[in-house]
PDB file of C-alpha atoms in Angstrom:
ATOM      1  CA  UNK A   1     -11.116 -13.698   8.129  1.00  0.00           C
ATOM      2  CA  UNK A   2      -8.319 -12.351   5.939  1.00  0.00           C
ATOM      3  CA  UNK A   3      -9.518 -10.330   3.072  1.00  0.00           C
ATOM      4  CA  UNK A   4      -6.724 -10.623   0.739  1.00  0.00           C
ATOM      5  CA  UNK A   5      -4.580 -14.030   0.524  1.00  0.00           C
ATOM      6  CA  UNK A   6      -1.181 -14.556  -1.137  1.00  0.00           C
ATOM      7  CA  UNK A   7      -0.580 -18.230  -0.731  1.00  0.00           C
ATOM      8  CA  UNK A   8       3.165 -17.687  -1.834  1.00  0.00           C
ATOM      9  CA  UNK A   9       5.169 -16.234   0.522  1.00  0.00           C
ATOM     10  CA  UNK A  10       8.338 -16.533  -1.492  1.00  0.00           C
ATOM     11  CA  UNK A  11       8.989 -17.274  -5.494  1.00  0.00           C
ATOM     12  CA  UNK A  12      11.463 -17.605  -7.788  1.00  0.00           C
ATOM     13  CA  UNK A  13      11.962 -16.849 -11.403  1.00  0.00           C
ATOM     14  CA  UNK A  14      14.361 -17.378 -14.525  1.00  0.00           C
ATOM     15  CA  UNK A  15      15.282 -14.111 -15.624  1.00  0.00           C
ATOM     16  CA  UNK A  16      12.930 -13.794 -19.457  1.00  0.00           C
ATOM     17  CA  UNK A  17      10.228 -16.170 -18.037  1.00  0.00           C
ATOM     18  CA  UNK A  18       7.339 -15.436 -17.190  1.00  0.00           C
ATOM     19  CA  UNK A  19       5.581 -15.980 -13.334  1.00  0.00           C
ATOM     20  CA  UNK A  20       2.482 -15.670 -12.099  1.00  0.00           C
ATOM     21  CA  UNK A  21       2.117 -14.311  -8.202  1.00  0.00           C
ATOM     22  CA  UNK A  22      -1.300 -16.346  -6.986  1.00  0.00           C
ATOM     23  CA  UNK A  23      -3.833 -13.636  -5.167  1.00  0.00           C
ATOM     24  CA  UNK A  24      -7.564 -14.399  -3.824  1.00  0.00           C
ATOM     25  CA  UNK A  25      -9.884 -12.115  -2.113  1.00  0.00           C
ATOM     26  CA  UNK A  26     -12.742 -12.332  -0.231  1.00  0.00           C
ATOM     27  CA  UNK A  27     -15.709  -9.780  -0.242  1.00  0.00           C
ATOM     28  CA  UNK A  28     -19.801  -9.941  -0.767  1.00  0.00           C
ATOM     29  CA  UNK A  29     -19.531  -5.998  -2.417  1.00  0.00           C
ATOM     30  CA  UNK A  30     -20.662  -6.026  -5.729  1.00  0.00           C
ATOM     31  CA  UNK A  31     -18.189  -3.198  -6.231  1.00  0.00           C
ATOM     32  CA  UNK A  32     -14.606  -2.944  -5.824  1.00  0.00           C
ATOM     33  CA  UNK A  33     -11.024  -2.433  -6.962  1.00  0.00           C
ATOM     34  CA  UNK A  34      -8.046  -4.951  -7.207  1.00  0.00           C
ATOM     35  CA  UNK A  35      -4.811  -3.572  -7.359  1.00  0.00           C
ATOM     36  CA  UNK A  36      -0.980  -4.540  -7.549  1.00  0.00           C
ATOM     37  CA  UNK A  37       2.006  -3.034  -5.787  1.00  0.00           C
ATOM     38  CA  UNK A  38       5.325  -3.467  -6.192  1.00  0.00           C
ATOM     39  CA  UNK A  39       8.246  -2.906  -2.828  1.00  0.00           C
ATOM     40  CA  UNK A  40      11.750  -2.799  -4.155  1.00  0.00           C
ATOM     41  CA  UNK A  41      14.668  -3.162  -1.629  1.00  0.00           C
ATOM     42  CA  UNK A  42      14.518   0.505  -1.585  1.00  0.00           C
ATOM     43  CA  UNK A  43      10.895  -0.015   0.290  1.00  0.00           C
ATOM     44  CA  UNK A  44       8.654   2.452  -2.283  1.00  0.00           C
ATOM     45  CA  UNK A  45       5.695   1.405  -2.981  1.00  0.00           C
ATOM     46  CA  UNK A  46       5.142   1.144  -7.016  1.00  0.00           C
ATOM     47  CA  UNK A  47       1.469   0.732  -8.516  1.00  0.00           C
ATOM     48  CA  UNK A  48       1.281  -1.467 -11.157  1.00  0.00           C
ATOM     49  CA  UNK A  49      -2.337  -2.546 -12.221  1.00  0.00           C
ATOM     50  CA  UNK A  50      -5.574  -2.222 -12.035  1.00  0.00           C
ATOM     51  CA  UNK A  51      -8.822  -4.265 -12.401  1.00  0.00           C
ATOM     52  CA  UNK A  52     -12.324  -2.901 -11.668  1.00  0.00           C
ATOM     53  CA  UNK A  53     -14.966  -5.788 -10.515  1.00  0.00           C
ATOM     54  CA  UNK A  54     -17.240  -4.571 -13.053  1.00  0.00           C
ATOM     55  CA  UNK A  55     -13.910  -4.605 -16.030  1.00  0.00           C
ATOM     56  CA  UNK A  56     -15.145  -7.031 -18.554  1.00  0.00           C
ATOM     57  CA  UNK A  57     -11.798  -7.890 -20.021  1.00  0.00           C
ATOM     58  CA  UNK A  58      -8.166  -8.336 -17.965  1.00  0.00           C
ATOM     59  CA  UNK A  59      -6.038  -5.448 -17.092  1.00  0.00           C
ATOM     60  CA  UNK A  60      -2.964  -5.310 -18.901  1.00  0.00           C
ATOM     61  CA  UNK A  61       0.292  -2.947 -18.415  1.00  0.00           C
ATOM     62  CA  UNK A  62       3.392  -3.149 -20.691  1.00  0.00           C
ATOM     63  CA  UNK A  63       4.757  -6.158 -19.380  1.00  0.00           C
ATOM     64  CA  UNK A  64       1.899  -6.863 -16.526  1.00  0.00           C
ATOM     65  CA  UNK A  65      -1.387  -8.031 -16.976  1.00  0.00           C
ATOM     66  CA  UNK A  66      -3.737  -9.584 -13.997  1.00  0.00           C
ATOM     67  CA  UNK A  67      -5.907 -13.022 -14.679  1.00  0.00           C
ATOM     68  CA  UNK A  68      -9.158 -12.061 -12.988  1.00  0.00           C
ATOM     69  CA  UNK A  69     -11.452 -14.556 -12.288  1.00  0.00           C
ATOM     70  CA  UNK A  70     -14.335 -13.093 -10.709  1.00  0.00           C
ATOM     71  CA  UNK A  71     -16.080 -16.820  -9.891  1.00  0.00           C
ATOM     72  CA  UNK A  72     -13.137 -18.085  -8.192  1.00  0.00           C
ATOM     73  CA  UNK A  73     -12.455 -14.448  -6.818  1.00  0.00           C
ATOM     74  CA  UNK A  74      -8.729 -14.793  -7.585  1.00  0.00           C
ATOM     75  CA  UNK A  75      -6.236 -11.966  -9.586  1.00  0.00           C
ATOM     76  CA  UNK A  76      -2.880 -13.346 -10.069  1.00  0.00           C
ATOM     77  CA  UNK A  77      -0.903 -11.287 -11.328  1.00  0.00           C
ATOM     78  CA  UNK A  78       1.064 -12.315 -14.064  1.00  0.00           C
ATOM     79  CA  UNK A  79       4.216 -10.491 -15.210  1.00  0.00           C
ATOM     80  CA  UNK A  80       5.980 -11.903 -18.292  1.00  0.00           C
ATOM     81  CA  UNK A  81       9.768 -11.923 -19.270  1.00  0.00           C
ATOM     82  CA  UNK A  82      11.486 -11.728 -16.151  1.00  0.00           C
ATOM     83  CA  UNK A  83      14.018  -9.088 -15.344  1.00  0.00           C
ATOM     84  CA  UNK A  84      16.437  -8.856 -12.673  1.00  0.00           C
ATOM     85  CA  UNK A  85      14.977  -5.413 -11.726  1.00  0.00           C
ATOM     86  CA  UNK A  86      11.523  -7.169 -11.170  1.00  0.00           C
ATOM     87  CA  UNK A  87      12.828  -9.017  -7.604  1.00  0.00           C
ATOM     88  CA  UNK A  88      10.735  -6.907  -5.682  1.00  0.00           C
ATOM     89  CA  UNK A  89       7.716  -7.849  -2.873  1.00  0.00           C
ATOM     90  CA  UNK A  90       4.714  -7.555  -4.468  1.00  0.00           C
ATOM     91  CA  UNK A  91       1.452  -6.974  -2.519  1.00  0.00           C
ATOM     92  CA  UNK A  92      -2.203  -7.370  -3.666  1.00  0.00           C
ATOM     93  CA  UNK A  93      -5.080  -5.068  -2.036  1.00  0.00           C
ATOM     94  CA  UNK A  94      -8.403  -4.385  -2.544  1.00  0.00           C
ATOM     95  CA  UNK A  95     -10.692  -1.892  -2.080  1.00  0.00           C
ATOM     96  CA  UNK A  96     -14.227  -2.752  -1.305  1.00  0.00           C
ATOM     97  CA  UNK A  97     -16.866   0.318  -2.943  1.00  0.00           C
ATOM     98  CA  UNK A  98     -15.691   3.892  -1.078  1.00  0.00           C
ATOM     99  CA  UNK A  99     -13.411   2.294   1.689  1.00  0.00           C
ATOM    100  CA  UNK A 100      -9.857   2.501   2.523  1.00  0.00           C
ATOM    101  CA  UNK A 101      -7.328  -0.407   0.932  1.00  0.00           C
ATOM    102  CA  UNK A 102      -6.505  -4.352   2.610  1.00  0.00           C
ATOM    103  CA  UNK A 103      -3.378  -5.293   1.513  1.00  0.00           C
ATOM    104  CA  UNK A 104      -2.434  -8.921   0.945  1.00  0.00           C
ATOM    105  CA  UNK A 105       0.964 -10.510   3.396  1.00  0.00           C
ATOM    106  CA  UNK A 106       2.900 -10.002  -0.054  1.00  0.00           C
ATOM    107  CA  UNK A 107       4.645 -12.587  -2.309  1.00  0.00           C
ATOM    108  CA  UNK A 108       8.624 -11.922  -2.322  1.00  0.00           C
ATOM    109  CA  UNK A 109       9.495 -13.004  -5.889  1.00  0.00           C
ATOM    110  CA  UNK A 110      13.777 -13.333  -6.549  1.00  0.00           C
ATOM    111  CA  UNK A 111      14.814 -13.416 -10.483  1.00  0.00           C
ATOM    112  CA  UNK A 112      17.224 -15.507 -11.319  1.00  0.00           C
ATOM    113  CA  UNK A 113      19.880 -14.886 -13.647  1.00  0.00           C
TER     114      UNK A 113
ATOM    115  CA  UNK B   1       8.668  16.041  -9.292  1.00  0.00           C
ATOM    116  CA  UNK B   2       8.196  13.496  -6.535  1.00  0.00           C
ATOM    117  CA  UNK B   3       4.153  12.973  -6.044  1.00  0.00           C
ATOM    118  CA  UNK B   4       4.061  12.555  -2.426  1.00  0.00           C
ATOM    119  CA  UNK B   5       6.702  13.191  -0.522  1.00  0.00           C
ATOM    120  CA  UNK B   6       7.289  12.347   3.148  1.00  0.00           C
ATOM    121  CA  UNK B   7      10.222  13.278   5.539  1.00  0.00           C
ATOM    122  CA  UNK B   8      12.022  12.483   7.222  1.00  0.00           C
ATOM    123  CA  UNK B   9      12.916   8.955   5.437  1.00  0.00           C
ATOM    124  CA  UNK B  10      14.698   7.589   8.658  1.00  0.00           C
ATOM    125  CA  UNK B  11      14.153   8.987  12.018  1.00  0.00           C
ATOM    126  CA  UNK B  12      15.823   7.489  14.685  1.00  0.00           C
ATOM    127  CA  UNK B  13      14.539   8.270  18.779  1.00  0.00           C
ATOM    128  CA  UNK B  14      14.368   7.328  22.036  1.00  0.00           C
ATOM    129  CA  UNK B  15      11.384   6.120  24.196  1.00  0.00           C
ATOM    130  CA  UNK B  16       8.989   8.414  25.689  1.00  0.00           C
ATOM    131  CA  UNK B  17      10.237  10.929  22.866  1.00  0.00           C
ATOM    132  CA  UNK B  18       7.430  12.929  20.779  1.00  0.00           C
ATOM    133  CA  UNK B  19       8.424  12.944  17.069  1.00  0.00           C
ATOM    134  CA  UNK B  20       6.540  14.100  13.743  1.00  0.00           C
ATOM    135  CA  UNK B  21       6.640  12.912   9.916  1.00  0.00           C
ATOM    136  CA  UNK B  22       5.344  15.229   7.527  1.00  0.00           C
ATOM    137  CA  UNK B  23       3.708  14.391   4.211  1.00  0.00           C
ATOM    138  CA  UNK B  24       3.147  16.306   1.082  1.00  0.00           C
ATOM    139  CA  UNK B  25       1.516  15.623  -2.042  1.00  0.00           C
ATOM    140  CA  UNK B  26       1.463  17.433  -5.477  1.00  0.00           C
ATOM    141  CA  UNK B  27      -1.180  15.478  -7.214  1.00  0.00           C
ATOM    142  CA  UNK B  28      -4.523  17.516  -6.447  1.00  0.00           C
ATOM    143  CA  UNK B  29      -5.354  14.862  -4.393  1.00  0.00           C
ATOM    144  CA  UNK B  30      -8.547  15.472  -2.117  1.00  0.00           C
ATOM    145  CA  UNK B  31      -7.470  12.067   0.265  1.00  0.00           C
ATOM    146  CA  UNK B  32      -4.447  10.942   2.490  1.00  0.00           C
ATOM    147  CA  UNK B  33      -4.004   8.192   4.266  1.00  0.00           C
ATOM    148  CA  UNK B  34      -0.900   6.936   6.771  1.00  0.00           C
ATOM    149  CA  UNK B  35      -0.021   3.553   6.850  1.00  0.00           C
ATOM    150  CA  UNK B  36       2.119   1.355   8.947  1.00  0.00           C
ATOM    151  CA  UNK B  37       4.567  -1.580   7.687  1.00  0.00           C
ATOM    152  CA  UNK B  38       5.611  -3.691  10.383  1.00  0.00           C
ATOM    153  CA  UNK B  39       8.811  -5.631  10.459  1.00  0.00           C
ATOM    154  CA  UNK B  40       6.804  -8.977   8.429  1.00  0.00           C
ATOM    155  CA  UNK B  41       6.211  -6.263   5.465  1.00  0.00           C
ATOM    156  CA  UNK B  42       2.477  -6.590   6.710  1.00  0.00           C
ATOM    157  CA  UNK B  43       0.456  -3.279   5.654  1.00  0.00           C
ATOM    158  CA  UNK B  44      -1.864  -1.554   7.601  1.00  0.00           C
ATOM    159  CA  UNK B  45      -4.451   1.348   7.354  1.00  0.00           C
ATOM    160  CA  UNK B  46      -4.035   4.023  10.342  1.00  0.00           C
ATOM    161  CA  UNK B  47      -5.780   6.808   9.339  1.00  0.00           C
ATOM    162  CA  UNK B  48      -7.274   8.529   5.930  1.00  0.00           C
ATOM    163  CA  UNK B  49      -7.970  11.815   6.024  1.00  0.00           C
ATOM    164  CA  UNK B  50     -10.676  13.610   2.998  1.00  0.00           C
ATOM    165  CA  UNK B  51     -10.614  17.080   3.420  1.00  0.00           C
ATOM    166  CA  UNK B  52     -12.030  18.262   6.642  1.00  0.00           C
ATOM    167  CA  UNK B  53     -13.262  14.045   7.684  1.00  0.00           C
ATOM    168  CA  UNK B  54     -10.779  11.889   9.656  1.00  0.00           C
ATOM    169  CA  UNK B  55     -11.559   8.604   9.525  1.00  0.00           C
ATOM    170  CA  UNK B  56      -9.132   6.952  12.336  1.00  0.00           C
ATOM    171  CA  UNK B  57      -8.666   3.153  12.310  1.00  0.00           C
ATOM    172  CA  UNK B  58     -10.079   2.381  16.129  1.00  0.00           C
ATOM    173  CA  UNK B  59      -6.882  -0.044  16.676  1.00  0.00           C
ATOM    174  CA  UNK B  60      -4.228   3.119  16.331  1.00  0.00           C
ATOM    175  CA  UNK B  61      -3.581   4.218  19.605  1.00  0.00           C
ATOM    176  CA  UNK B  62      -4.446   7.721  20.584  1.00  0.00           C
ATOM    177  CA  UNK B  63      -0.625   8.597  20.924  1.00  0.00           C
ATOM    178  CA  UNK B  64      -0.745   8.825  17.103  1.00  0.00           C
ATOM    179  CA  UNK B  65      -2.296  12.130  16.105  1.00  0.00           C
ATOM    180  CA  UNK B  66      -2.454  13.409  11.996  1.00  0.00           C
ATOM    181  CA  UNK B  67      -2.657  17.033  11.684  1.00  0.00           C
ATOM    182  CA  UNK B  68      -4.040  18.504   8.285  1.00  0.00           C
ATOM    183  CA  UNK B  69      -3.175  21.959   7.695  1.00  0.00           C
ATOM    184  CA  UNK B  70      -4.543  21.927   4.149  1.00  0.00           C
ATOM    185  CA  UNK B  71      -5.473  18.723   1.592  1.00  0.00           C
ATOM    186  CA  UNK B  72      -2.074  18.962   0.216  1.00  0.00           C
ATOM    187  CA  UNK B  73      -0.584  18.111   3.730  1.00  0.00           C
ATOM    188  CA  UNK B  74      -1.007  15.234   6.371  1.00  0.00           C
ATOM    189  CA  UNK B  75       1.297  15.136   9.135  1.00  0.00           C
ATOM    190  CA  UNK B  76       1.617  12.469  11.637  1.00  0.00           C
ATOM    191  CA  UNK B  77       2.281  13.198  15.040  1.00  0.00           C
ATOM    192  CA  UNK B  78       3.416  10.478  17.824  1.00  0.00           C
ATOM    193  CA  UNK B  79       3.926  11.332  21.364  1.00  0.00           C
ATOM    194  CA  UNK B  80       5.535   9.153  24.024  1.00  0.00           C
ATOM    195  CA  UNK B  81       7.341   6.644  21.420  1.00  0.00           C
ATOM    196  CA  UNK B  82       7.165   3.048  22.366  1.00  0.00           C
ATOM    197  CA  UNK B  83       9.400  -0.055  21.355  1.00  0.00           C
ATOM    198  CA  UNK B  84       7.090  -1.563  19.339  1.00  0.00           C
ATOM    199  CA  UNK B  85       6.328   1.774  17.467  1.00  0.00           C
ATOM    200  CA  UNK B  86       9.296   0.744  15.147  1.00  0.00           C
ATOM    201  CA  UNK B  87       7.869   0.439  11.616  1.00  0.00           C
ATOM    202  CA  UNK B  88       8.034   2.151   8.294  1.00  0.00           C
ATOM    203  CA  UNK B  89       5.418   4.437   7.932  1.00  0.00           C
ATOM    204  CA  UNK B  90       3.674   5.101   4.527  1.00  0.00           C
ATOM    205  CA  UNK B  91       1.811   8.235   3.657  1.00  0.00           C
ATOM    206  CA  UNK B  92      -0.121   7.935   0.423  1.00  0.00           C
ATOM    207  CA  UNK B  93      -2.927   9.977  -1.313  1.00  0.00           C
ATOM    208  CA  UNK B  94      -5.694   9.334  -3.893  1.00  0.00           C
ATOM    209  CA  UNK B  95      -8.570  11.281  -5.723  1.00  0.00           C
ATOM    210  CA  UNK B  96     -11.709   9.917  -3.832  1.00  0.00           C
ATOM    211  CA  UNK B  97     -14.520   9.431  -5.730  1.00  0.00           C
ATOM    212  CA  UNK B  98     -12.854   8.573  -9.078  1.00  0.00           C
ATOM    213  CA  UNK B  99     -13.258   5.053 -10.615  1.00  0.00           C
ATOM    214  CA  UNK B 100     -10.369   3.735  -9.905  1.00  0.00           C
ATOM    215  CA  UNK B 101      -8.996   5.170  -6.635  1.00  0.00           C
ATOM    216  CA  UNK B 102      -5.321   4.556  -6.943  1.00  0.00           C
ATOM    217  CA  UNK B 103      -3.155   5.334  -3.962  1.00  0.00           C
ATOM    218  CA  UNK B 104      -0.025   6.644  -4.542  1.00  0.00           C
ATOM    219  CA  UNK B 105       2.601   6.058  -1.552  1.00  0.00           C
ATOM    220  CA  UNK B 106       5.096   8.281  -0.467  1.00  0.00           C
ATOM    221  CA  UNK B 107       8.721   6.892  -0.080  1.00  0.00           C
ATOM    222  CA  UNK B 108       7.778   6.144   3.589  1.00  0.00           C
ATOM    223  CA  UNK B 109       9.981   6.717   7.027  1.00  0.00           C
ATOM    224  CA  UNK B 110      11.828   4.467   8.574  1.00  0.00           C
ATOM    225  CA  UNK B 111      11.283   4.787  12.013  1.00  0.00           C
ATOM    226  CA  UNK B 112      13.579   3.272  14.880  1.00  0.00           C
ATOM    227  CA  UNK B 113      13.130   3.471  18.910  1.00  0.00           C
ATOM    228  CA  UNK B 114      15.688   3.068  20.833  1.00  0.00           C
TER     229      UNK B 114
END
């Protein structure tokens, strides 16, 4: 079973909107770590945010922040006025207590201008 | 300063050839890992690497070799290159044991067999 799903393989976005890239994991580990990269057309790999399982309150970066919902075991991330600099595939992963990192299939998100 | 730094960023071979990608990081980092991005973007762990403990991923073949000189360094070795050995490869490094246990990636190689 896939540990990390990204139901949207592709999205689009107004440039200044916001979007929200959908993300749900699956693990019984009391303990872990999401986390959100970003792939430019370059192909680096950018971190962006962080949420602990144990984080009471959402992670938020500048102009990122991640909707975790520990029930539903989702963390979309949600990035908020669009810029054309942002089209980018963005991958989810998570890392369950010491081990290594399961990425997500990624979400390729285009902004429109 | 680049954090980790991998070269080279394309590399371009023929079958049965024996080629190496070296990997360098500047962060203190006491963990490495290489990773492999197929042509569907799809990551995947190969190895990690914590000081003197390899961890290998049991579905790498044994063609793929790292090499650690020190924990600043984690070179990846492949002999006899195959067709489907085509990816980008991604070396990254984190601080093991800290909270959060960010990976930080490299600008990966590009690797194409001919």
């Amino acid at each position: 079973a896939q540990k990390i799903t990204q139901t949207q393989p592709g999205m689009f976005v107004q440039e200044k909107e916001a979007v929200t890239l959908d993300c749900t994991y699956d693990t019984s580990d009391p303990s872990y770590g999401l986390f959100w990269y970003k792939q430019p057309s370059s192909g680096e790999m950018i971190f962006l945010i962080y949420q602990g399982s144990y984080d009471q309150q959402n992670a938020t970066e500048g102009r990122y922040s991640l909707n975790f919902q520990k029930a539903r075991k989702s963390a979309n991330l949600v990035i908020s006025a669009s810029q054309l600099g942002d089209s980018a595939m963005y991958f989810c992963a998570m890392r369950e207590g010491g081990q290594n990192f399961v990425f997500g299939p990624g979400t390729r998100l285009s902004v429109l201008p | 300063d680049t954090a980790v730094s991998q070269t080279p960023k394309y590399l371009v071979t023929q079958m049965g050839n024996d080629k190496s990608i070296k990997c360098e990081q500047n962060l203190g980092h006491d963990t490495m890992y290489w990773y492999k991005q197929d042509s569907k973007k799809f990551l995947k762990i190969m190895f990690s690497y914590n000081n003197k403990e390899l961890i290998i991923n049991e579905t790498v073949p044994n063609r793929f070799s790292p090499k650690s000189p020190d924990k600043a360094h984690l070179n990846l070795h492949i002999n006899s290159l195959e067709l489907g050995d085509s990816a980008v490869y991604f070396c990254a490094s984190s601080q093991r044991g800290g909270a959060k246990n960010i990976q930080y990636f490299g600008a990966g190689t590009r690797l194409s067999v001919l």
